[in-house]
Short mmCIF file of C-alpha atoms and ligand atoms in Angstrom, two decimals:
data_model
loop_
_atom_site.label_atom_id
_atom_site.label_comp_id
_atom_site.label_asym_id
_atom_site.label_seq_id
_atom_site.Cartn_x
_atom_site.Cartn_y
_atom_site.Cartn_z
CA MET A 1 62.95 0.74 17.19
CA SER A 2 59.35 -0.79 17.23
CA GLU A 3 61.28 -4.25 17.44
CA LEU A 4 61.64 -3.34 21.17
CA THR A 5 58.04 -4.24 21.75
CA ASN A 6 58.68 -7.80 20.62
CA LYS A 7 60.92 -8.36 23.37
CA SER A 8 59.98 -10.30 26.46
CA LEU A 9 59.68 -8.34 29.82
CA THR A 10 62.74 -10.22 31.10
CA GLU A 11 64.77 -8.91 28.13
CA LEU A 12 63.61 -5.41 28.48
CA VAL A 13 64.41 -5.48 32.27
CA SER A 14 67.83 -6.86 31.61
CA LEU A 15 68.54 -4.11 28.96
CA ILE A 16 67.36 -1.32 31.29
CA LYS A 17 69.52 -2.83 34.01
CA THR A 18 72.67 -2.78 31.77
CA LYS A 19 71.82 0.75 30.65
CA GLU A 20 71.46 -0.13 27.03
CA LEU A 21 67.98 1.06 26.96
CA LYS A 22 66.08 3.85 28.47
CA SER A 23 62.55 3.59 29.90
CA GLU A 24 61.40 6.49 27.64
CA ASP A 25 62.22 4.49 24.47
CA ILE A 26 60.37 1.54 25.58
CA THR A 27 57.40 3.54 26.70
CA LYS A 28 57.23 5.45 23.47
CA ASP A 29 57.30 2.29 21.37
CA PHE A 30 54.62 0.68 23.50
CA ILE A 31 52.49 3.91 23.19
CA ASP A 32 53.13 3.83 19.44
CA ASN A 33 52.00 0.32 19.11
CA CYS A 34 48.99 0.79 21.28
CA ASN A 35 47.86 3.60 18.83
CA LYS A 36 48.35 1.23 16.02
CA GLY A 37 46.27 -1.28 17.70
CA GLU A 38 43.17 0.64 18.26
CA LYS A 39 41.08 -1.69 16.23
CA LEU A 40 41.58 -4.53 18.83
CA ASN A 41 39.67 -2.36 21.35
CA ALA A 42 41.98 -3.79 24.11
CA PHE A 43 42.11 -0.53 26.12
CA VAL A 44 39.28 1.21 27.86
CA THR A 45 41.34 4.10 29.13
CA ASN A 46 44.91 5.00 28.26
CA ALA A 47 47.38 6.44 30.57
CA PHE A 48 50.01 7.53 27.90
CA ASP A 49 50.84 10.93 29.24
CA HIS A 50 51.21 9.62 32.85
CA ALA A 51 53.52 6.78 31.44
CA LEU A 52 55.69 9.28 29.49
CA ASP A 53 56.16 11.52 32.62
CA LYS A 54 56.98 8.41 34.73
CA ALA A 55 59.54 7.22 32.09
CA LYS A 56 61.30 10.53 31.84
CA ASN A 57 61.51 10.76 35.61
CA PHE A 58 62.75 7.21 35.91
CA ASP A 59 65.61 7.98 33.31
CA LYS A 60 66.56 11.08 35.15
CA ASN A 61 67.22 9.07 38.48
CA PRO A 62 67.06 5.30 37.53
CA ASN A 63 66.57 2.98 40.47
CA LEU A 64 67.83 -0.32 39.03
CA ASN A 65 67.43 -2.16 42.14
CA CYS A 66 63.96 -3.52 41.74
CA LEU A 67 62.11 -6.05 39.82
CA LEU A 68 60.49 -4.04 37.02
CA PRO A 69 62.67 -0.88 36.59
CA GLY A 70 61.14 1.69 34.16
CA ILE A 71 58.59 -0.74 32.75
CA PRO A 72 55.38 0.55 31.46
CA LEU A 73 52.43 -1.94 32.07
CA ALA A 74 48.71 -1.93 31.12
CA VAL A 75 46.37 -3.69 33.58
CA LYS A 76 42.85 -5.19 33.55
CA ASP A 77 40.41 -2.50 34.23
CA LEU A 78 39.16 -4.30 37.36
CA PHE A 79 42.23 -2.93 39.41
CA CYS A 80 41.38 0.38 41.06
CA THR A 81 44.08 3.00 40.06
CA GLU A 82 44.16 6.15 42.08
CA GLY A 83 43.05 9.14 39.93
CA VAL A 84 42.58 6.87 36.80
CA ARG A 85 39.22 5.81 35.58
CA THR A 86 38.26 2.16 36.76
CA THR A 87 35.18 0.86 34.93
CA ALA A 88 35.19 -3.04 35.41
CA GLY A 89 33.83 -3.05 31.81
CA SER A 90 30.57 -1.54 33.18
CA LYS A 91 28.36 1.41 32.28
CA MET A 92 27.87 1.36 36.19
CA LEU A 93 31.42 2.48 36.63
CA GLU A 94 31.90 4.43 33.41
CA ASN A 95 32.93 7.63 35.12
CA PHE A 96 34.28 6.03 38.34
CA ILE A 97 37.72 7.61 39.46
CA PRO A 98 39.06 5.81 42.55
CA ASN A 99 40.92 7.77 45.10
CA TYR A 100 42.88 4.73 46.17
CA GLU A 101 45.13 2.18 44.46
CA SER A 102 44.76 -1.65 44.49
CA THR A 103 47.56 -3.49 46.75
CA VAL A 104 48.39 -5.56 43.48
CA THR A 105 49.08 -2.45 41.26
CA ASN A 106 50.71 -0.75 44.03
CA ASN A 107 53.15 -3.46 44.43
CA LEU A 108 54.04 -3.39 40.75
CA TRP A 109 54.68 0.44 41.03
CA SER A 110 56.87 -0.12 44.05
CA GLU A 111 59.02 -2.61 41.96
CA GLY A 112 59.65 0.31 39.39
CA ALA A 113 56.67 -0.14 36.87
CA PHE A 114 54.10 2.36 36.03
CA LEU A 115 50.66 2.42 34.46
CA LEU A 116 50.32 2.49 30.66
CA GLY A 117 46.53 2.17 30.62
CA LYS A 118 43.39 0.12 31.50
CA LEU A 119 42.42 -3.10 29.67
CA ASN A 120 39.06 -4.05 28.44
CA CYS A 121 37.22 -6.95 30.22
CA ASP A 122 33.90 -8.65 30.39
CA GLU A 123 31.57 -6.55 32.48
CA PHE A 124 32.45 -7.19 36.19
CA ALA A 125 34.61 -9.93 35.02
CA MET A 126 31.61 -12.12 34.06
CA GLY A 127 32.13 -13.82 30.81
CA SER A 128 34.50 -16.04 28.63
CA SER A 129 34.62 -13.89 25.47
CA ASN A 130 35.05 -10.28 26.42
CA GLU A 131 31.65 -9.81 24.72
CA THR A 132 29.90 -8.47 27.77
CA SER A 133 31.91 -5.36 28.00
CA TYR A 134 30.03 -2.17 27.94
CA PHE A 135 32.93 -0.77 25.98
CA GLY A 136 32.59 -3.39 23.10
CA ASN A 137 34.11 -6.79 22.45
CA VAL A 138 38.02 -7.26 22.07
CA ILE A 139 39.27 -8.93 18.99
CA ASN A 140 41.79 -11.58 18.98
CA PRO A 141 45.02 -10.37 17.56
CA LEU A 142 45.46 -13.85 15.80
CA LYS A 143 42.28 -13.71 13.73
CA ASP A 144 39.98 -10.80 13.16
CA ASN A 145 36.63 -12.69 13.46
CA VAL A 146 37.57 -14.45 16.71
CA VAL A 147 37.18 -13.62 20.54
CA PRO A 148 40.36 -13.32 22.62
CA GLY A 149 38.57 -15.22 25.58
CA GLY A 150 37.56 -13.57 28.75
CA SER A 151 37.04 -12.08 31.19
CA SER A 152 40.67 -10.70 30.93
CA GLY A 153 40.52 -10.47 27.16
CA GLY A 154 41.90 -7.08 26.76
CA SER A 155 44.87 -8.21 28.83
CA ALA A 156 45.32 -11.35 26.89
CA ALA A 157 44.94 -9.33 23.44
CA ALA A 158 47.50 -6.67 24.73
CA VAL A 159 50.29 -9.04 25.59
CA CYS A 160 49.64 -11.05 22.34
CA ALA A 161 49.75 -7.93 20.16
CA ASN A 162 52.76 -6.43 21.90
CA LEU A 163 50.71 -3.51 23.33
CA THR A 164 52.29 -4.07 26.76
CA PRO A 165 55.34 -6.05 27.87
CA ALA A 166 53.15 -8.08 30.36
CA THR A 167 49.95 -7.41 32.32
CA ILE A 168 47.70 -8.71 35.15
CA GLY A 169 44.36 -10.27 35.11
CA THR A 170 41.99 -11.70 37.54
CA ASP A 171 40.68 -15.26 37.67
CA THR A 172 37.35 -16.31 39.29
CA GLY A 173 36.57 -19.37 37.17
CA GLY A 174 39.38 -19.18 34.47
CA SER A 175 39.46 -15.49 33.33
CA ILE A 176 43.31 -15.51 33.26
CA ARG A 177 44.03 -19.16 32.02
CA GLN A 178 41.24 -19.32 29.25
CA PRO A 179 42.22 -15.92 27.48
CA ALA A 180 45.87 -16.93 27.74
CA SER A 181 45.23 -20.23 26.11
CA PHE A 182 42.96 -18.27 23.27
CA THR A 183 45.89 -15.97 22.44
CA GLY A 184 48.93 -18.26 22.74
CA THR A 185 50.23 -16.53 26.00
CA VAL A 186 51.02 -17.63 29.49
CA GLY A 187 48.67 -17.04 32.36
CA LEU A 188 48.98 -18.02 36.14
CA LYS A 189 46.05 -18.08 38.65
CA PRO A 190 47.93 -18.07 42.10
CA THR A 191 46.64 -19.87 45.20
CA TYR A 192 43.67 -18.22 46.71
CA GLY A 193 45.17 -15.53 49.16
CA LEU A 194 48.61 -15.20 47.63
CA CYS A 195 47.76 -12.04 46.03
CA SER A 196 45.81 -9.31 47.85
CA ARG A 197 42.30 -8.72 46.56
CA TRP A 198 42.05 -5.17 48.12
CA GLY A 199 41.24 -2.58 45.57
CA ILE A 200 40.05 -5.20 42.97
CA VAL A 201 36.40 -4.73 41.81
CA ALA A 202 34.89 -7.74 43.58
CA PHE A 203 32.98 -10.45 41.62
CA ALA A 204 32.95 -13.54 43.83
CA SER A 205 35.21 -13.05 46.80
CA SER A 206 35.89 -16.49 47.68
CA LEU A 207 37.12 -17.26 44.08
CA ASP A 208 38.64 -14.10 42.95
CA GLN A 209 42.56 -13.92 42.40
CA ALA A 210 44.88 -11.78 40.51
CA GLY A 211 47.68 -13.13 38.42
CA PRO A 212 50.22 -12.51 35.67
CA MET A 213 49.62 -12.82 31.94
CA THR A 214 52.79 -12.82 30.02
CA LYS A 215 54.59 -13.79 26.82
CA ASN A 216 56.68 -16.59 28.52
CA VAL A 217 57.25 -18.51 31.69
CA SER A 218 60.21 -16.39 32.69
CA ASP A 219 58.25 -13.21 32.60
CA CYS A 220 55.42 -14.81 34.46
CA ALA A 221 57.72 -15.60 37.30
CA LEU A 222 58.95 -12.10 37.41
CA MET A 223 55.48 -10.52 37.37
CA LEU A 224 54.22 -12.88 40.10
CA GLU A 225 57.05 -11.99 42.41
CA ALA A 226 56.33 -8.48 42.06
CA MET A 227 52.74 -8.80 42.56
CA VAL A 228 52.53 -10.95 45.72
CA GLY A 229 52.65 -10.09 49.34
CA PHE A 230 50.79 -10.24 52.56
CA ASP A 231 48.21 -7.36 52.91
CA PRO A 232 46.39 -6.89 56.27
CA LYS A 233 43.64 -5.19 54.28
CA ASP A 234 42.69 -8.39 52.78
CA SER A 235 41.43 -10.77 55.67
CA THR A 236 42.11 -13.75 53.18
CA SER A 237 45.65 -12.67 52.40
CA ILE A 238 48.26 -15.36 53.17
CA ASN A 239 50.99 -14.22 55.30
CA LYS A 240 54.14 -15.86 54.22
CA LYS A 241 57.69 -15.12 53.11
CA LYS A 242 58.05 -13.75 49.67
CA GLU A 243 59.68 -16.23 47.20
CA ASN A 244 62.18 -15.47 44.46
CA TYR A 245 60.21 -17.33 41.72
CA SER A 246 62.46 -15.93 38.92
CA LYS A 247 65.59 -16.61 40.41
CA ASN A 248 64.81 -20.20 41.41
CA LEU A 249 63.24 -20.99 38.11
CA SER A 250 64.74 -24.32 37.07
CA LYS A 251 64.13 -26.66 34.14
CA ASP A 252 64.95 -29.75 36.41
CA ILE A 253 61.82 -31.54 36.92
CA LYS A 254 63.25 -35.11 37.10
CA GLY A 255 61.31 -37.37 39.30
CA LEU A 256 58.24 -35.12 39.74
CA LYS A 257 54.89 -37.02 39.61
CA ILE A 258 52.31 -35.58 37.15
CA GLY A 259 48.73 -36.63 37.59
CA ILE A 260 46.37 -37.18 34.39
CA PRO A 261 42.75 -36.94 35.64
CA LYS A 262 40.52 -39.32 33.77
CA GLU A 263 37.51 -37.00 34.31
CA TYR A 264 38.78 -34.33 32.12
CA ARG A 265 38.41 -36.31 28.97
CA VAL A 266 34.92 -34.86 28.34
CA ASP A 267 32.37 -35.77 25.67
CA GLY A 268 32.74 -34.14 22.24
CA MET A 269 36.24 -32.88 22.92
CA PRO A 270 37.94 -32.37 19.65
CA SER A 271 40.67 -34.81 18.88
CA GLN A 272 43.19 -32.00 18.55
CA ILE A 273 42.91 -31.24 22.23
CA GLU A 274 43.61 -35.03 23.22
CA GLU A 275 46.60 -35.01 20.86
CA LEU A 276 47.73 -31.83 22.60
CA TRP A 277 47.31 -33.50 25.95
CA ASP A 278 49.40 -36.64 24.76
CA LYS A 279 52.14 -34.09 23.48
CA GLY A 280 52.21 -32.73 26.92
CA LYS A 281 52.53 -35.99 28.57
CA LYS A 282 55.28 -37.10 26.24
CA ILE A 283 57.28 -33.94 26.92
CA LEU A 284 56.94 -34.40 30.59
CA LYS A 285 58.24 -38.02 30.31
CA GLU A 286 61.19 -37.00 28.21
CA GLU A 287 62.01 -34.41 30.88
CA GLY A 288 62.22 -37.17 33.50
CA ALA A 289 58.83 -36.84 35.12
CA GLU A 290 56.55 -39.80 36.07
CA ILE A 291 53.05 -39.78 34.53
CA ILE A 292 50.43 -41.22 36.95
CA ASP A 293 46.66 -41.72 36.13
CA ILE A 294 44.46 -40.00 38.77
CA SER A 295 40.66 -39.40 39.52
CA LEU A 296 39.04 -36.39 40.42
CA PRO A 297 35.55 -37.82 40.88
CA HIS A 298 33.44 -34.70 41.46
CA THR A 299 34.77 -32.87 38.40
CA GLU A 300 31.45 -33.14 36.60
CA TYR A 301 29.75 -31.10 39.53
CA ALA A 302 32.41 -28.24 39.35
CA LEU A 303 30.58 -26.06 36.77
CA PRO A 304 27.02 -26.35 38.50
CA THR A 305 28.52 -25.69 41.77
CA TYR A 306 30.51 -22.63 40.30
CA TYR A 307 27.35 -21.18 38.73
CA ILE A 308 25.72 -21.33 42.21
CA VAL A 309 28.42 -20.06 44.40
CA ALA A 310 29.75 -17.24 41.99
CA PRO A 311 26.52 -15.70 41.21
CA ALA A 312 25.42 -16.06 45.06
CA GLU A 313 28.59 -13.84 45.97
CA ALA A 314 28.24 -11.47 43.07
CA SER A 315 24.54 -10.62 43.82
CA SER A 316 25.74 -9.71 47.46
CA ASN A 317 28.98 -7.92 46.07
CA LEU A 318 27.05 -5.98 43.48
CA ALA A 319 24.34 -4.80 45.89
CA ARG A 320 26.44 -1.62 46.46
CA TYR A 321 25.75 -0.29 43.03
CA ASP A 322 22.42 1.40 43.89
CA GLY A 323 22.91 4.82 42.37
CA VAL A 324 23.90 6.33 45.86
CA LYS A 325 27.29 5.00 46.92
CA TYR A 326 29.06 4.60 43.64
CA GLY A 327 28.84 5.33 40.02
CA PHE A 328 26.02 5.59 37.72
CA ARG A 329 22.42 6.82 38.88
CA SER A 330 19.49 6.92 36.64
CA SER A 331 17.64 10.24 36.36
CA LYS A 332 14.40 8.55 36.04
CA GLY A 333 12.12 7.54 38.89
CA ALA A 334 9.68 9.26 41.23
CA ASN A 335 11.03 8.13 44.37
CA LEU A 336 13.99 6.27 46.03
CA ILE A 337 12.84 2.70 45.15
CA GLU A 338 12.21 3.62 41.56
CA MET A 339 15.68 5.34 41.38
CA TYR A 340 17.29 2.08 42.70
CA GLU A 341 15.36 0.07 40.07
CA ASN A 342 16.09 2.34 37.14
CA THR A 343 19.83 2.49 38.07
CA ARG A 344 20.22 -1.14 38.28
CA SER A 345 18.32 -1.96 35.14
CA GLU A 346 20.06 0.80 33.02
CA GLY A 347 23.53 0.39 34.52
CA PHE A 348 23.98 -3.42 34.32
CA GLY A 349 24.37 -5.40 31.21
CA ASP A 350 22.34 -8.61 30.56
CA GLU A 351 24.95 -11.19 31.70
CA VAL A 352 25.42 -9.32 35.03
CA LYS A 353 21.70 -9.11 35.50
CA ARG A 354 21.38 -12.89 34.96
CA ARG A 355 23.98 -13.59 37.58
CA ILE A 356 22.37 -11.25 40.04
CA LEU A 357 19.00 -12.95 39.40
CA ILE A 358 20.41 -16.49 39.78
CA GLY A 359 22.45 -15.45 42.83
CA THR A 360 19.48 -13.84 44.66
CA TYR A 361 17.44 -16.86 43.93
CA VAL A 362 19.93 -19.43 45.14
CA LEU A 363 20.24 -17.39 48.39
CA SER A 364 16.62 -16.79 48.89
CA SER A 365 14.84 -18.54 51.87
CA GLY A 366 13.36 -21.71 50.81
CA TYR A 367 16.02 -22.29 48.10
CA TYR A 368 19.21 -21.57 50.25
CA ASP A 369 19.54 -25.29 51.50
CA ALA A 370 18.76 -26.81 48.19
CA TYR A 371 21.14 -24.84 46.16
CA TYR A 372 23.58 -22.67 48.13
CA LEU A 373 24.34 -24.97 51.10
CA LYS A 374 24.49 -27.91 48.75
CA ALA A 375 26.90 -26.10 46.40
CA GLN A 376 29.13 -25.36 49.45
CA LYS A 377 29.28 -29.07 50.25
CA VAL A 378 29.94 -30.21 46.91
CA ARG A 379 32.76 -27.53 46.81
CA GLN A 380 34.29 -29.14 49.69
CA LEU A 381 34.25 -32.58 47.96
CA ILE A 382 35.93 -31.06 44.83
CA LYS A 383 38.55 -29.57 47.13
CA ARG A 384 38.87 -32.95 48.79
CA ASP A 385 39.48 -34.61 45.27
CA PHE A 386 42.45 -32.36 44.76
CA ASP A 387 43.87 -32.95 48.43
CA GLN A 388 43.64 -36.75 47.91
CA SER A 389 45.38 -36.44 44.35
CA PHE A 390 48.15 -34.30 45.77
CA LYS A 391 49.12 -37.15 48.22
CA ASN A 392 50.36 -38.93 45.25
CA VAL A 393 51.36 -36.34 42.63
CA ASP A 394 53.20 -33.08 42.44
CA ALA A 395 51.08 -31.58 39.80
CA ILE A 396 48.20 -32.31 37.42
CA LEU A 397 48.26 -31.84 33.58
CA THR A 398 44.99 -31.00 31.72
CA PRO A 399 44.01 -29.07 28.61
CA SER A 400 43.29 -25.50 29.65
CA THR A 401 40.05 -25.36 27.41
CA PRO A 402 37.87 -27.74 25.59
CA SER A 403 38.34 -25.83 22.29
CA SER A 404 40.38 -23.08 20.75
CA ALA A 405 38.98 -19.62 20.44
CA PHE A 406 35.64 -19.30 19.03
CA GLN A 407 34.01 -16.78 16.68
CA ILE A 408 32.68 -13.44 17.79
CA GLY A 409 29.03 -13.90 18.34
CA GLU A 410 29.01 -17.62 18.33
CA LYS A 411 28.12 -18.21 21.81
CA LYS A 412 26.86 -14.82 22.80
CA ASP A 413 23.18 -16.01 22.95
CA ASP A 414 23.87 -19.24 24.48
CA PRO A 415 25.07 -18.72 28.07
CA ILE A 416 25.30 -22.58 28.75
CA SER A 417 27.62 -23.13 25.88
CA MET A 418 29.62 -20.23 27.04
CA TYR A 419 29.74 -21.56 30.59
CA LEU A 420 30.93 -24.91 29.37
CA ASN A 421 34.13 -23.26 28.13
CA ASP A 422 35.24 -23.09 31.76
CA VAL A 423 34.85 -26.77 32.46
CA PHE A 424 38.70 -27.36 32.95
CA THR A 425 39.58 -24.07 34.76
CA VAL A 426 36.65 -23.75 37.23
CA PRO A 427 37.49 -26.68 39.63
CA VAL A 428 40.91 -25.07 40.34
CA ASN A 429 39.11 -21.76 41.79
CA LEU A 430 36.64 -23.84 43.88
CA ALA A 431 39.60 -25.73 45.23
CA GLY A 432 41.68 -22.46 45.81
CA VAL A 433 44.74 -24.09 44.15
CA PRO A 434 47.18 -22.61 41.73
CA ALA A 435 47.25 -23.26 37.95
CA ILE A 436 49.14 -22.07 34.88
CA SER A 437 48.33 -22.17 31.23
CA ILE A 438 50.93 -22.29 28.63
CA PRO A 439 50.62 -22.23 24.90
CA ALA A 440 51.24 -25.92 23.43
CA GLY A 441 50.13 -25.98 19.88
CA LEU A 442 47.93 -24.84 17.12
CA ASP A 443 44.59 -26.30 15.98
CA LYS A 444 43.74 -26.99 12.34
CA ASN A 445 42.64 -23.24 11.96
CA LYS A 446 46.04 -22.25 13.30
CA LEU A 447 44.74 -20.91 16.63
CA PRO A 448 46.49 -21.67 19.83
CA LEU A 449 45.72 -24.26 22.23
CA GLY A 450 46.94 -24.25 26.04
CA LEU A 451 47.91 -26.92 28.56
CA GLN A 452 47.09 -26.27 32.15
CA LEU A 453 49.25 -27.32 35.06
CA ILE A 454 47.53 -27.45 38.62
CA GLY A 455 49.64 -27.37 41.62
CA LYS A 456 49.58 -27.97 45.41
CA PRO A 457 48.54 -24.83 47.33
CA LEU A 458 51.53 -22.39 47.43
CA ALA A 459 53.47 -24.58 44.85
CA GLU A 460 53.59 -21.68 42.40
CA GLN A 461 57.45 -22.49 41.87
CA THR A 462 57.06 -26.04 40.98
CA LEU A 463 54.36 -24.99 38.49
CA LEU A 464 56.48 -22.47 37.04
CA ASN A 465 59.48 -24.96 36.75
CA ILE A 466 57.46 -27.65 35.02
CA ALA A 467 55.96 -24.96 32.65
CA TYR A 468 59.48 -23.66 32.00
CA SER A 469 60.83 -27.02 31.10
CA MET A 470 57.73 -27.88 28.86
CA GLU A 471 57.98 -24.42 27.12
CA ASP A 472 61.55 -25.03 26.02
CA LYS A 473 60.53 -28.38 24.38
CA ILE A 474 57.12 -27.13 22.94
CA ASN A 475 59.06 -23.98 21.44
CA PHE A 476 55.69 -22.33 20.58
CA LYS A 477 55.95 -19.31 18.20
CA LEU A 478 53.27 -16.79 17.78
CA ASP A 479 52.63 -15.84 14.18
CA LEU A 480 51.49 -12.12 14.25
CA ASN A 481 50.37 -10.80 10.73
CA LYS A 482 49.36 -7.53 12.41
CA TRP A 483 46.17 -7.29 10.37
CA TRP A 484 45.00 -4.58 12.64
CA GLU A 485 47.58 -2.26 11.63
CA ASN A 486 46.33 -1.97 8.06
N1 LIG B 1 33.88 -17.26 32.54
C1 LIG B 1 33.60 -17.31 33.94
C2 LIG B 1 32.37 -16.44 34.38
O1 LIG B 1 31.89 -15.93 33.43
C3 LIG B 1 34.87 -16.92 34.79
C4 LIG B 1 35.00 -15.59 34.91
C5 LIG B 1 36.29 -15.15 35.67
O2 LIG B 1 37.23 -15.88 35.97
N2 LIG B 1 36.26 -13.90 36.12
O3 LIG B 1 32.00 -16.58 35.40
#
């Protein structure tokens, strides 16, 4: 029966709808796989008993008229789940049990899915390797000494190793697309405002977006459809009619114009990435799309801009963790101020402290104009580059990352080299546009490499369609030897 967990989300949904499968069978198989997959450290908290109850209840009275009937789903531990511990990968929230549900997870449950567990991530989603988590690093299912990427590393590993049929992550600077690329899975960051941020532990509010992480493009369309929706509780939520991404999925991309930005050819990029990019262009041409060279001249400023804007917002968002309102409180300290200080020094890890220090520095009087205000202006220029390009092209093709998954520990003590990993993903968040990463090939060490498609605001359907047609031609297959089960 464990073959069930190899199936795509779309297949599972269809087998439930035709009554060939019961939710309980699916749920039991995934729980079994999760137990066998403990070495990967993908889960922070499991909700297996809850999932089994939900599955049995579903089977007694199945509602098949929804997008995700009877489907167990594990989610990134950044989404608040009512009555289930939500840690954001931090000691600060080690014992935090929300009494509310995030809008996005609520939307998934309204479509018939239920919670299987909470997936490991970098602390407060700050990282690119899942090594900053208080709950330990996650291991890439494709190789035992390699990172799964981050910050949604547990999510990527869980989809890759068949521990959940699909999942959701969050992406502030690449945290869905980079781990998807490192694990041979599909990840989509929607247009800013398409998915509600309500109930997601905040990192950098003007950049944070939730999105699907799946085995293939059809699953991605289905999950996106289930997640999105206007939410009056998020002031930046977009009020628009829901689209039928999965029903409208089409491989016909004839006549679409695809831009190739010359600035994404960075120094020292391995030739394999260049070859992968060429392969992507070739496939698009074969599918009838037109390839056009474009320029995004402010790309080189994206990373420095991101590392001002994101920490600035994070330092403000994380001010609430003071030992009084939420979570951990230090028992040390003779007075209130000392209690605050000890709580924050004991409760946060090094990377989070680094971001808070940078953030408060760039916002402090005397430096605000030189750093924060300047970064806001450059952000506008980066956005304008995309606006200009999208007058001439329908989408943009780039590599997802400048390298394949790196070794555990390789970049841990070198923040700059870790930050450089986000060079192709960060501009997208600054501009607020959507982007998808799809697996496109393997490097010489047999580790996956991803290609990224960037779209116009709210053009998720176009992105999914291009990805769908490319997926067919790329025909990428994950080779899981399941070393973790031994
Ligand atoms: N790696 C980036 C960072 O550490 C992006 C993280 C994210 O998208 N959440 O900030």
